[in-house]
Tab-separated table of C-alpha atoms in Angstrom:
chain	number	residue	atom	x	y	z
A	109	MET	CA	9.465	21.463	-11.256
A	110	CYS	CA	10.418	23.933	-13.923
A	111	THR	CA	7.294	24.820	-15.930
A	112	VAL	CA	3.898	25.262	-14.273
A	113	THR	CA	0.506	26.335	-15.591
A	114	TYR	CA	-2.657	27.179	-13.696
A	115	ILE	CA	-6.030	27.236	-15.478
A	116	SER	CA	-9.469	27.816	-13.975
A	117	CYS	CA	-12.243	26.536	-16.240
A	118	GLY	CA	-15.815	26.587	-14.984
A	119	ASN	CA	-15.946	24.612	-11.746
A	120	GLN	CA	-12.588	22.951	-12.409
A	121	VAL	CA	-9.010	24.008	-11.746
A	122	PHE	CA	-5.996	22.461	-13.488
A	123	ILE	CA	-2.460	22.789	-12.137
A	124	THR	CA	0.146	21.162	-14.373
A	125	SER	CA	3.902	20.867	-13.907
A	126	ASN	CA	6.763	19.752	-16.156
A	127	ARG	CA	9.672	18.410	-14.144
A	128	ASP	CA	13.002	19.240	-15.804
A	129	GLU	CA	15.890	17.438	-14.146
A	130	ASN	CA	19.555	16.616	-14.550
A	131	ARG	CA	20.146	12.997	-15.510
A	132	SER	CA	22.250	12.528	-12.357
A	133	ARG	CA	19.121	12.593	-10.176
A	134	GLY	CA	17.324	9.395	-9.320
A	135	GLN	CA	14.110	8.401	-11.068
A	136	ALA	CA	11.071	9.604	-9.118
A	137	LEU	CA	8.828	7.153	-7.297
A	138	MET	CA	5.322	6.836	-8.735
A	139	PRO	CA	2.622	8.966	-7.039
A	140	GLN	CA	0.862	7.444	-4.090
A	141	LEU	CA	-1.130	8.442	-1.018
A	142	TYR	CA	0.872	9.297	2.094
A	143	ALA	CA	-0.683	9.628	5.552
A	144	LEU	CA	1.606	11.943	7.514
A	145	GLU	CA	2.158	12.061	11.267
A	146	ASN	CA	0.282	15.362	11.556
A	147	GLY	CA	-2.843	13.727	10.104
A	148	ALA	CA	-2.551	15.192	6.608
A	149	ARG	CA	-3.214	12.944	3.612
A	150	LEU	CA	-1.237	13.848	0.510
A	151	LEU	CA	-0.877	12.478	-3.011
A	152	PHE	CA	2.493	13.103	-4.599
A	153	PRO	CA	5.328	11.572	-6.628
A	154	LYS	CA	8.427	11.287	-4.469
A	155	ASP	CA	11.979	12.378	-5.160
A	156	PRO	CA	14.086	9.323	-4.179
A	157	ASP	CA	17.162	11.431	-3.425
A	158	ALA	CA	15.718	13.666	-0.695
A	159	GLY	CA	12.264	12.180	-0.055
A	160	GLY	CA	10.287	15.321	-0.893
A	161	SER	CA	8.316	16.329	-3.963
A	162	TRP	CA	7.766	19.140	-6.435
A	163	ILE	CA	3.970	18.815	-6.457
A	164	ALA	CA	1.406	17.600	-3.938
A	165	LEU	CA	-2.360	17.304	-3.655
A	166	LYS	CA	-4.079	17.355	-0.272
A	167	SER	CA	-7.278	15.479	0.548
A	168	ASN	CA	-9.142	18.781	1.091
A	169	ASN	CA	-8.371	19.932	-2.516
A	170	ASP	CA	-5.481	22.192	-1.490
A	171	ALA	CA	-2.369	21.863	-3.649
A	172	ALA	CA	1.224	23.012	-3.917
A	173	VAL	CA	3.751	23.042	-6.744
A	174	LEU	CA	7.401	24.078	-6.654
A	175	LEU	CA	9.821	25.752	-9.069
A	176	ASN	CA	13.538	26.226	-8.499
A	177	GLY	CA	14.618	29.838	-8.068
A	178	ALA	CA	12.707	32.957	-7.100
A	179	PHE	CA	13.344	36.058	-9.219
A	180	VAL	CA	16.781	35.518	-10.747
A	181	ALA	CA	19.219	32.677	-11.364
A	182	TYR	CA	21.516	31.952	-8.433
A	183	GLN	CA	24.723	30.106	-7.628
A	184	HIS	CA	24.092	26.922	-5.652
A	185	THR	CA	26.284	26.630	-2.554
A	186	PRO	CA	26.916	23.933	0.091
A	187	LEU	CA	25.022	26.157	2.527
A	188	TYR	CA	21.796	24.927	0.931
A	189	CYS	CA	21.466	21.679	2.847
A	190	ARG	CA	17.688	21.272	3.204
A	191	SER	CA	15.625	19.990	0.303
A	192	ARG	CA	13.047	22.352	-1.183
A	193	GLY	CA	10.896	19.305	-1.841
A	194	LEU	CA	10.722	18.577	1.875
A	195	VAL	CA	9.844	22.209	2.541
A	196	LEU	CA	6.906	21.850	0.127
A	197	ILE	CA	5.623	18.798	2.015
A	198	ASP	CA	5.990	20.590	5.364
A	199	ILE	CA	4.058	23.621	4.148
A	200	ILE	CA	1.166	21.976	2.291
A	201	SER	CA	0.651	19.383	5.042
A	202	ALA	CA	0.320	22.073	7.718
A	203	MET	CA	-3.120	23.081	8.975
A	204	HIS	CA	-2.435	26.650	7.842
A	205	ALA	CA	-0.086	26.499	4.865
A	206	LEU	CA	0.466	30.253	4.498
A	207	HIS	CA	1.330	30.581	8.175
A	208	SER	CA	3.712	27.669	7.717
A	209	PHE	CA	5.474	29.422	4.825
A	210	HIS	CA	5.807	32.693	6.700
A	211	GLY	CA	7.043	30.937	9.833
A	212	ALA	CA	9.458	28.507	8.161
A	213	ASP	CA	13.197	28.795	8.765
A	214	LEU	CA	14.559	28.807	5.202
A	215	ASP	CA	18.145	29.895	5.834
A	216	ALA	CA	19.496	26.505	4.670
A	217	VAL	CA	17.158	26.314	1.660
A	218	ALA	CA	17.951	27.383	-1.911
A	219	PRO	CA	15.684	30.006	-3.542
A	220	PHE	CA	12.323	28.750	-4.768
A	221	THR	CA	8.870	29.711	-5.978
A	222	LEU	CA	5.960	27.883	-4.367
A	223	ILE	CA	2.474	28.070	-5.883
A	224	LEU	CA	-0.245	27.356	-3.322
A	225	PHE	CA	-3.920	26.726	-4.059
A	226	LEU	CA	-5.728	26.966	-0.734
A	227	SER	CA	-9.501	26.900	-0.242
A	228	GLY	CA	-10.036	28.193	-3.772
A	229	ARG	CA	-7.461	31.009	-3.473
A	230	LEU	CA	-4.161	31.186	-5.329
A	231	TYR	CA	-0.857	32.356	-3.846
A	232	GLU	CA	2.632	32.836	-5.248
A	233	CYS	CA	5.217	32.431	-2.477
A	234	ARG	CA	8.877	33.149	-3.164
A	235	TRP	CA	12.032	32.687	-1.127
A	236	SER	CA	14.899	34.726	-2.580
A	237	GLY	CA	17.557	33.212	-0.318
A	238	SER	CA	17.303	36.124	2.099
A	239	GLU	CA	13.668	37.286	2.047
A	240	LYS	CA	10.159	35.870	1.686
A	241	PHE	CA	7.520	37.284	-0.645
A	242	CYS	CA	3.860	36.267	-0.893
A	243	THR	CA	1.316	37.554	-3.409
A	244	GLU	CA	-2.302	36.530	-3.827
A	245	LEU	CA	-3.146	36.079	-7.510
A	246	ASN	CA	-6.504	36.143	-9.240
A	247	ALA	CA	-7.662	32.530	-9.102
A	248	LYS	CA	-9.940	33.085	-12.096
A	249	ASP	CA	-7.040	34.086	-14.367
A	250	ALA	CA	-4.661	31.702	-16.142
A	251	HIS	CA	-0.981	31.763	-15.153
A	252	ILE	CA	2.295	30.244	-16.334
A	253	TRP	CA	5.666	30.099	-14.571
A	254	SER	CA	9.083	29.053	-15.911
A	255	SER	CA	11.998	28.378	-13.589
A	256	VAL	CA	14.545	31.201	-13.612
A	257	THR	CA	17.304	28.627	-13.184
A	258	LEU	CA	16.728	27.287	-16.700
A	259	TYR	CA	14.971	29.990	-18.698
A	260	ASP	CA	16.077	33.588	-19.218
A	261	ALA	CA	13.700	36.522	-19.681
A	262	ALA	CA	13.465	36.070	-23.456
A	263	ALA	CA	12.629	32.363	-23.219
A	264	THR	CA	10.121	33.040	-20.432
A	265	ALA	CA	8.382	35.681	-22.568
A	266	MET	CA	8.165	33.267	-25.508
A	267	ARG	CA	6.606	30.605	-23.310
A	268	GLU	CA	4.062	33.086	-21.993
A	269	GLN	CA	3.085	33.847	-25.586
A	270	TRP	CA	2.720	30.146	-26.403
A	271	PHE	CA	0.438	29.853	-23.385
A	272	ARG	CA	-1.693	32.787	-24.532
A	273	ASP	CA	-1.925	31.253	-28.005
A	274	PHE	CA	-2.994	27.933	-26.505
A	275	LEU	CA	-5.729	29.570	-24.426
A	276	GLU	CA	-6.956	31.544	-27.413
A	277	ALA	CA	-7.291	28.304	-29.381
A	278	HIS	CA	-8.746	26.438	-26.385
A	279	PRO	CA	-10.726	28.873	-24.224
A	280	PHE	CA	-12.262	25.987	-22.235
A	281	PRO	CA	-9.507	23.344	-22.268
A	282	CYS	CA	-9.865	19.847	-20.931
A	283	GLN	CA	-7.059	18.107	-19.070
A	284	GLN	CA	-6.013	16.104	-22.123
A	285	GLN	CA	-5.533	19.309	-24.133
A	286	ILE	CA	-3.506	20.844	-21.315
A	287	LEU	CA	-1.293	17.769	-21.115
A	288	HIS	CA	-0.784	17.926	-24.885
A	289	PHE	CA	0.298	21.558	-24.565
A	290	HIS	CA	2.805	20.620	-21.857
A	291	ARG	CA	4.194	17.857	-24.082
A	292	CYS	CA	4.207	19.680	-27.404
A	293	GLY	CA	4.166	23.429	-26.728
A	294	GLY	CA	7.002	25.330	-28.373
A	295	VAL	CA	8.650	26.006	-31.711
A	296	GLY	CA	10.771	22.890	-32.151
A	297	ASN	CA	13.688	24.213	-30.107
A	298	ALA	CA	14.426	21.484	-27.560
A	299	GLY	CA	16.355	23.917	-25.386
A	300	ILE	CA	13.315	26.051	-24.546
A	301	ASP	CA	10.212	24.092	-25.591
A	302	LEU	CA	7.911	23.104	-22.738
A	303	CYS	CA	9.085	19.508	-23.036
A	304	MET	CA	12.781	20.354	-23.114
A	305	ASN	CA	15.982	18.384	-23.688
A	306	ARG	CA	19.444	19.921	-23.495
A	307	ASN	CA	21.745	17.287	-24.953
A	308	GLY	CA	20.339	14.635	-22.640
A	309	GLU	CA	21.956	16.290	-19.618
A	310	THR	CA	18.844	18.159	-18.463
A	311	LYS	CA	15.424	17.299	-19.794
A	312	THR	CA	11.741	16.998	-18.985
A	313	VAL	CA	11.308	13.665	-17.233
A	314	SER	CA	7.634	13.840	-16.221
A	315	ILE	CA	4.438	15.860	-16.428
A	316	THR	CA	2.023	15.986	-13.494
A	317	SER	CA	-1.475	17.453	-13.763
A	318	LEU	CA	-3.892	18.080	-10.893
A	319	LEU	CA	-7.633	18.345	-11.516
A	320	LEU	CA	-9.566	20.002	-8.696
A	321	SER	CA	-13.348	20.319	-8.559
A	322	SER	CA	-16.250	20.241	-6.155
A	323	LEU	CA	-16.578	16.518	-6.873
A	324	GLY	CA	-13.061	15.724	-5.702
A	325	ALA	CA	-9.522	15.854	-6.965
A	326	SER	CA	-7.137	13.708	-8.966
A	327	LEU	CA	-3.481	13.580	-9.936
A	328	THR	CA	-2.370	12.365	-13.361
A	329	TYR	CA	1.302	11.551	-13.825
A	330	LEU	CA	3.024	11.017	-17.167
A	331	ASP	CA	6.414	9.411	-16.685
A	332	LEU	CA	8.275	10.261	-19.890
A	333	GLU	CA	11.185	7.984	-19.005
A	334	ARG	CA	9.152	4.858	-18.261
A	335	LYS	CA	6.495	5.873	-20.834
A	336	THR	CA	3.661	5.228	-18.386
A	337	LYS	CA	0.572	7.065	-17.209
A	338	HIS	CA	-0.595	6.892	-13.611
A	339	THR	CA	-3.734	8.383	-12.043
A	340	GLU	CA	-4.666	8.685	-8.375
A	341	SER	CA	-7.851	10.162	-6.967
A	342	PHE	CA	-9.297	11.173	-3.633
A	343	ILE	CA	-12.769	10.243	-4.898
A	344	HIS	CA	-11.988	6.523	-4.863
A	345	ALA	CA	-8.982	4.310	-4.291
A	346	ALA	CA	-8.570	3.296	-7.904
A	347	GLN	CA	-5.187	3.703	-9.439
A	348	THR	CA	-4.138	2.823	-12.949
A	349	GLU	CA	-0.894	2.422	-14.751
A	350	ALA	CA	-0.945	1.781	-18.488
A	351	ALA	CA	1.281	2.012	-21.495
A	352	TYR	CA	1.876	5.634	-22.348
A	353	VAL	CA	0.986	6.394	-25.961
A	354	GLN	CA	3.469	8.686	-27.681
């Protein structure tokens, strides 16, 4: 939930997220379809510790992805007792996700950035710990976000440049090229590369990529710990899990 890219290419949209986590957290459950009590149908990998997720795809092609922190790094306190991953599920499963964000009680929730793709429109929603902010972005432009809890301004600027370089080399990227960028983007510095590893304590444990089009939507999940690839789709019920090729 710490590096996210958004790319619109023709009639397709790609939203891709690297999940950087501390090794103390449990290993995520593989993505699957969940039918919620409010009638929403969501595809998402599940955090086994709190039961939420950092990324979710809705059956109507709406999507949400989460990053820790809003504008600046913050000090975590015991007052933050509700999981941000559960907040994501609550918001994207609602009939009106933006209304849900604006109406949510977030006093017990740590700061976050929530990217929402709703009916073809792109929104950046932030909770600073005391105030909500929501900005509509140009859904035709490409965007990259890096979590402020792990990357300072200099590292964030470098990553933005890597992203620009990638788009210049691949003006019409396919999903495989985007996944390769999320695995290999950087300069060989494991502390700030897109697929990061800080002495094994905090590292990228998975990459999730959503493909949205008029024909349907799919979620591709690379589990870097298990070395597996898993794909789910709303077009058909097929799901595959195969050896992940390094």
